[in-house]
Tab-separated table of C-alpha atoms and ligand atoms in Angstrom:
chain	number	residue	atom	x	y	z
A	17	MET	CA	18.005	-30.360	141.085
A	18	GLU	CA	21.146	-32.236	140.127
A	19	ARG	CA	23.644	-31.986	137.350
A	20	LEU	CA	22.654	-34.237	134.217
A	21	GLN	CA	25.960	-36.142	134.304
A	22	LYS	CA	25.721	-36.691	137.875
A	23	VAL	CA	22.276	-38.160	137.542
A	24	LEU	CA	23.517	-40.181	134.564
A	25	ALA	CA	26.293	-41.615	136.709
A	26	GLN	CA	24.089	-42.314	139.648
A	27	ALA	CA	21.880	-44.389	137.120
A	28	GLY	CA	25.028	-46.462	136.419
A	29	ILE	CA	25.299	-45.394	132.669
A	30	ALA	CA	29.068	-44.866	133.070
A	31	SER	CA	31.627	-42.940	134.903
A	32	ARG	CA	30.759	-39.167	135.501
A	33	ARG	CA	33.484	-38.258	132.907
A	34	LYS	CA	32.197	-40.725	130.361
A	35	CYS	CA	28.538	-39.341	130.947
A	36	GLU	CA	29.992	-35.927	130.115
A	37	GLU	CA	31.424	-37.203	126.780
A	38	LEU	CA	27.796	-38.812	126.172
A	39	ILE	CA	26.122	-35.465	126.781
A	40	LEU	CA	28.864	-33.525	124.540
A	41	SER	CA	28.362	-35.995	121.745
A	42	GLY	CA	24.461	-35.468	121.780
A	43	LYS	CA	23.411	-38.772	122.943
A	44	VAL	CA	21.495	-37.519	125.985
A	45	GLU	CA	17.599	-36.087	125.774
A	46	VAL	CA	15.920	-34.372	128.625
A	47	ASN	CA	12.157	-33.945	128.100
A	48	GLY	CA	12.395	-34.672	124.435
A	49	LYS	CA	15.395	-32.136	123.797
A	50	VAL	CA	19.016	-33.015	123.096
A	51	VAL	CA	21.177	-31.412	125.470
A	52	THR	CA	24.745	-30.865	124.402
A	53	THR	CA	26.149	-28.737	127.163
A	54	LEU	CA	27.407	-29.722	130.628
A	55	GLY	CA	25.798	-26.981	132.837
A	56	VAL	CA	22.229	-28.494	132.692
A	57	LYS	CA	20.358	-29.536	135.924
A	58	VAL	CA	17.701	-32.034	136.150
A	59	ASN	CA	15.153	-33.412	138.717
A	60	PRO	CA	15.542	-37.092	138.347
A	61	ALA	CA	12.248	-37.799	139.920
A	62	LYS	CA	10.226	-35.617	137.263
A	63	ASP	CA	12.470	-35.111	134.140
A	64	GLU	CA	12.383	-37.783	131.424
A	65	ILE	CA	16.126	-38.441	130.614
A	66	ARG	CA	17.031	-40.713	127.554
A	67	VAL	CA	20.419	-41.985	126.526
A	68	ASN	CA	20.549	-43.264	123.043
A	69	GLY	CA	16.842	-42.840	122.854
A	70	LYS	CA	16.251	-45.177	125.872
A	71	PRO	CA	15.052	-43.955	129.171
A	72	ILE	CA	17.344	-44.334	132.035
A	73	GLN	CA	16.365	-46.439	134.971
A	74	PHE	CA	17.527	-46.280	138.497
A	75	GLU	CA	18.879	-49.664	139.405
A	76	LYS	CA	19.459	-50.837	142.918
A	77	LYS	CA	23.083	-50.112	143.807
A	78	VAL	CA	25.342	-53.026	143.862
A	79	TYR	CA	28.874	-53.449	145.084
A	80	VAL	CA	30.732	-56.503	143.996
A	81	MET	CA	34.121	-57.972	145.037
A	82	LEU	CA	35.495	-60.342	142.382
A	83	HIS	CA	38.591	-62.478	142.666
A	84	LYS	CA	39.775	-61.956	139.088
A	85	PRO	CA	41.788	-64.779	137.575
A	86	LYS	CA	44.655	-64.127	135.407
A	87	GLY	CA	44.135	-64.147	131.563
A	88	VAL	CA	40.914	-62.073	131.836
A	89	ILE	CA	40.355	-58.384	130.683
A	90	THR	CA	39.099	-55.868	133.203
A	91	SER	CA	36.289	-54.714	130.835
A	92	VAL	CA	32.462	-55.637	130.264
A	93	HIS	CA	33.067	-56.600	126.667
A	94	ASP	CA	35.666	-57.599	124.411
A	95	PRO	CA	35.501	-57.045	120.444
A	96	GLN	CA	38.204	-59.897	120.171
A	97	GLY	CA	35.914	-62.181	122.351
A	98	ARG	CA	38.435	-62.836	125.121
A	99	ARG	CA	37.214	-63.532	128.739
A	100	VAL	CA	36.189	-60.470	130.483
A	101	VAL	CA	35.452	-59.841	134.305
A	102	THR	CA	31.825	-59.706	133.844
A	103	ASP	CA	31.774	-63.444	132.578
A	104	TYR	CA	32.379	-64.227	136.186
A	105	LEU	CA	29.346	-62.248	137.513
A	106	LYS	CA	26.417	-64.539	136.274
A	107	GLY	CA	24.248	-64.068	138.998
A	108	ILE	CA	24.507	-60.175	138.851
A	109	THR	CA	21.692	-58.702	136.627
A	110	GLU	CA	22.498	-54.997	137.233
A	111	ARG	CA	25.036	-53.369	134.741
A	112	VAL	CA	28.259	-52.926	136.785
A	113	TYR	CA	31.540	-51.762	135.849
A	114	PRO	CA	34.993	-52.230	137.202
A	115	VAL	CA	36.347	-49.679	139.603
A	116	GLY	CA	39.835	-49.104	138.044
A	117	ARG	CA	41.739	-51.946	136.269
A	118	LEU	CA	43.799	-54.950	136.786
A	119	ASP	CA	46.161	-56.005	133.862
A	120	TYR	CA	45.278	-59.058	131.846
A	121	ASP	CA	47.854	-61.069	133.843
A	122	THR	CA	47.090	-59.789	137.231
A	123	GLU	CA	44.901	-61.604	139.487
A	124	GLY	CA	43.188	-60.770	142.772
A	125	LEU	CA	40.631	-58.121	144.293
A	126	LEU	CA	38.516	-56.295	141.575
A	127	LEU	CA	35.724	-54.258	142.876
A	128	LEU	CA	32.717	-53.536	140.265
A	129	THR	CA	29.591	-51.443	140.846
A	130	ASN	CA	26.695	-49.787	139.065
A	131	ASP	CA	27.380	-46.671	141.414
A	132	GLY	CA	29.223	-44.202	139.166
A	133	GLU	CA	29.792	-41.577	142.056
A	134	PHE	CA	31.172	-44.353	144.213
A	135	ALA	CA	33.645	-45.440	141.792
A	136	ASN	CA	34.725	-42.005	140.958
A	137	LEU	CA	35.267	-41.307	144.551
A	138	LEU	CA	37.680	-44.425	145.010
A	139	MET	CA	39.652	-43.780	141.735
A	140	HIS	CA	39.985	-40.201	142.287
A	141	PRO	CA	44.020	-39.572	142.615
A	142	SER	CA	43.644	-37.149	145.350
A	143	HIS	CA	42.095	-39.718	147.675
A	144	HIS	CA	45.045	-41.995	147.447
A	145	VAL	CA	43.400	-45.340	148.227
A	146	PRO	CA	46.099	-47.800	149.057
A	147	ARG	CA	46.347	-50.833	146.993
A	148	THR	CA	48.203	-53.966	148.256
A	149	TYR	CA	49.812	-56.508	145.937
A	150	LEU	CA	51.924	-59.532	146.182
A	151	ALA	CA	54.482	-59.708	143.649
A	152	TYR	CA	56.410	-62.836	142.848
A	153	VAL	CA	59.871	-62.571	141.457
A	154	LYS	CA	62.616	-64.710	140.778
A	155	GLY	CA	65.569	-64.756	143.247
A	156	VAL	CA	65.622	-62.522	146.215
A	157	PRO	CA	65.890	-58.435	145.690
A	158	HIS	CA	68.378	-56.958	148.088
A	159	GLY	CA	66.997	-54.818	150.890
A	160	SER	CA	68.428	-51.795	149.263
A	161	LEU	CA	66.362	-52.323	145.980
A	162	LEU	CA	63.276	-52.473	148.265
A	163	ASP	CA	64.398	-49.226	149.675
A	164	LYS	CA	64.297	-47.648	146.285
A	165	LEU	CA	60.774	-48.861	145.933
A	166	ARG	CA	59.983	-47.551	149.419
A	167	GLU	CA	61.421	-44.156	148.603
A	168	GLY	CA	59.805	-43.820	144.940
A	169	ILE	CA	61.563	-44.803	141.742
A	170	MET	CA	61.784	-42.837	138.322
A	171	LEU	CA	59.620	-44.237	135.631
A	172	GLU	CA	58.808	-42.867	132.365
A	173	ASP	CA	55.887	-40.929	133.500
A	174	GLY	CA	57.544	-39.627	136.644
A	175	LYS	CA	58.662	-40.715	140.197
A	176	THR	CA	56.461	-42.951	141.973
A	177	ALA	CA	55.123	-41.869	145.425
A	178	PRO	CA	56.489	-43.552	148.617
A	179	ALA	CA	55.209	-47.145	149.012
A	180	GLU	CA	55.255	-49.765	151.702
A	181	VAL	CA	57.529	-52.673	150.610
A	182	GLU	CA	58.086	-55.969	152.662
A	183	TYR	CA	59.471	-59.423	152.112
A	184	TYR	CA	56.348	-61.727	152.367
A	185	ASP	CA	57.851	-65.072	151.674
A	186	VAL	CA	61.243	-66.321	150.347
A	187	SER	CA	61.616	-69.998	149.199
A	188	PRO	CA	64.018	-72.053	151.158
A	189	ASP	CA	66.435	-72.301	148.213
A	190	GLN	CA	66.064	-68.510	147.601
A	191	LYS	CA	64.881	-69.092	143.964
A	192	GLU	CA	61.824	-67.162	144.164
A	193	SER	CA	60.496	-64.617	146.734
A	194	VAL	CA	57.205	-62.835	147.193
A	195	ILE	CA	57.089	-59.151	148.027
A	196	SER	CA	54.215	-57.240	149.358
A	197	ILE	CA	54.202	-53.735	147.996
A	198	THR	CA	51.494	-51.221	148.987
A	199	VAL	CA	51.131	-48.178	146.458
A	200	TYR	CA	48.850	-45.130	146.754
A	201	GLU	CA	48.512	-44.342	143.215
A	202	GLY	CA	46.882	-46.337	140.384
A	203	ARG	CA	49.163	-45.850	137.412
A	204	ASN	CA	49.124	-48.191	134.416
A	205	ARG	CA	51.225	-51.388	135.181
A	206	GLN	CA	52.695	-49.407	137.931
A	207	VAL	CA	53.921	-52.400	140.045
A	208	ARG	CA	55.176	-54.405	137.096
A	209	ARG	CA	57.088	-51.310	135.900
A	210	MET	CA	58.663	-50.555	139.393
A	211	PHE	CA	60.008	-54.215	139.718
A	212	GLU	CA	61.241	-54.151	136.153
A	213	LYS	CA	63.009	-51.100	137.281
A	214	ILE	CA	64.977	-52.804	139.977
A	215	GLY	CA	65.869	-55.763	137.591
A	216	TYR	CA	63.195	-58.314	139.213
A	217	PRO	CA	60.259	-58.301	136.864
A	218	VAL	CA	57.343	-60.038	138.322
A	219	THR	CA	56.353	-63.421	137.285
A	220	ARG	CA	52.972	-63.319	139.079
A	221	LEU	CA	50.940	-60.363	140.527
A	222	LYS	CA	48.017	-60.606	142.720
A	223	ARG	CA	46.175	-57.718	144.473
A	224	ILE	CA	45.143	-58.779	147.977
A	225	GLN	CA	43.740	-55.392	149.475
A	226	PHE	CA	42.018	-52.187	148.104
A	227	GLY	CA	41.731	-49.524	150.895
A	228	PRO	CA	40.264	-51.497	153.918
A	229	LEU	CA	38.882	-54.444	151.914
A	230	VAL	CA	40.873	-57.674	151.917
A	231	LEU	CA	40.475	-60.504	149.450
A	232	GLY	CA	40.528	-63.000	152.146
A	233	GLY	CA	39.750	-66.497	151.364
A	234	LEU	CA	37.279	-65.729	148.165
A	235	PRO	CA	38.107	-68.291	145.768
A	236	ARG	CA	39.628	-67.491	142.511
A	237	GLY	CA	36.947	-66.607	139.747
A	238	LYS	CA	34.179	-66.057	142.564
A	239	TYR	CA	32.630	-63.022	143.595
A	240	ARG	CA	30.636	-61.631	146.655
A	241	LEU	CA	28.624	-58.930	147.369
A	242	LEU	CA	29.840	-56.097	149.798
A	243	SER	CA	28.013	-55.449	152.958
A	244	ASP	CA	26.533	-52.088	153.554
A	245	GLU	CA	29.041	-51.600	156.340
A	246	GLU	CA	31.889	-52.318	153.889
A	247	VAL	CA	30.458	-49.907	151.346
A	248	LYS	CA	30.414	-47.196	154.150
A	249	GLU	CA	33.830	-48.129	155.440
A	250	LEU	CA	35.071	-47.800	152.043
A	251	ARG	CA	33.441	-44.357	151.346
A	252	ASP	CA	34.531	-42.804	154.699
A	253	PHE	CA	38.085	-44.187	153.952
A	254	ALA	CA	38.222	-42.576	150.533
A	255	HIS	CA	36.926	-39.082	151.915
A	256	LYS	CA	39.872	-39.043	154.231
A	257	THR	CA	42.347	-37.370	151.999
A	258	ASN	CA	45.193	-38.051	154.375
A	259	ASN	CA	45.847	-41.613	153.208
A	260	VAL	CA	49.235	-40.628	151.736
A	261	HIS	CA	52.215	-42.775	153.489
A	262	ASN	CA	55.485	-40.759	153.806
B	317	URA	N1	50.224	-52.588	138.896
B	317	URA	C1	50.429	-53.449	137.817
B	317	URA	O1	51.685	-53.457	137.296
B	317	URA	N2	49.467	-54.239	137.441
B	317	URA	C2	48.209	-54.250	137.701
B	317	URA	O2	47.178	-54.978	137.355
B	317	URA	C3	48.026	-53.398	138.838
B	317	URA	C4	48.937	-52.457	139.444
């Protein structure tokens, strides 16, 4: 027997937290009875579970890496009709959801899956899965400013955790530089806010690595499925809770 919200998340309905909300709002039935509390356990092989009146189905689990272009919303639907990341997944029939988010103007590595448990594992703040970005800025920030980013910098939602920060490339005329930054938290617009704080707002931001996964040569707007080994590696990585850099 498993908790109802866990079974719903495993069936790819949504994240476990969203599934709890679905239960509390009376959208979930088990064997014909609406369940509105969170303690209920079910046997997914035997019990008939419906969400909004529709029986849940256990889809094959898929894990997708997308090279998100900029100008695309990290969502599966936009009421205003703007481009969303799932527009780029034409060959995927399973209902996958983004694991975390990249800003509209950020490009690079985005994971999507219909495995809600896996998504929760990777996004849980206590697992500190590192994310590496290339931040393009005008000019060349002084090393002492990069030290501030490394040590942690005060933002309106608190001080950032230590980060790894290196010069990645500097144009010969020193008019532009690319800084690689690895952060161990996933706060909203965090990297952009960190660079704004040191007076070097980013002009372009690209995520090139998420935990052990690298974007590599995957072309912009294209996706690929993760191998079983990659999924295992990610899972093992997230389970190690000592990923914090200090
Ligand atoms: N930090 C940002 O500022 N934006 C992103 O999209 C991801 C991390």
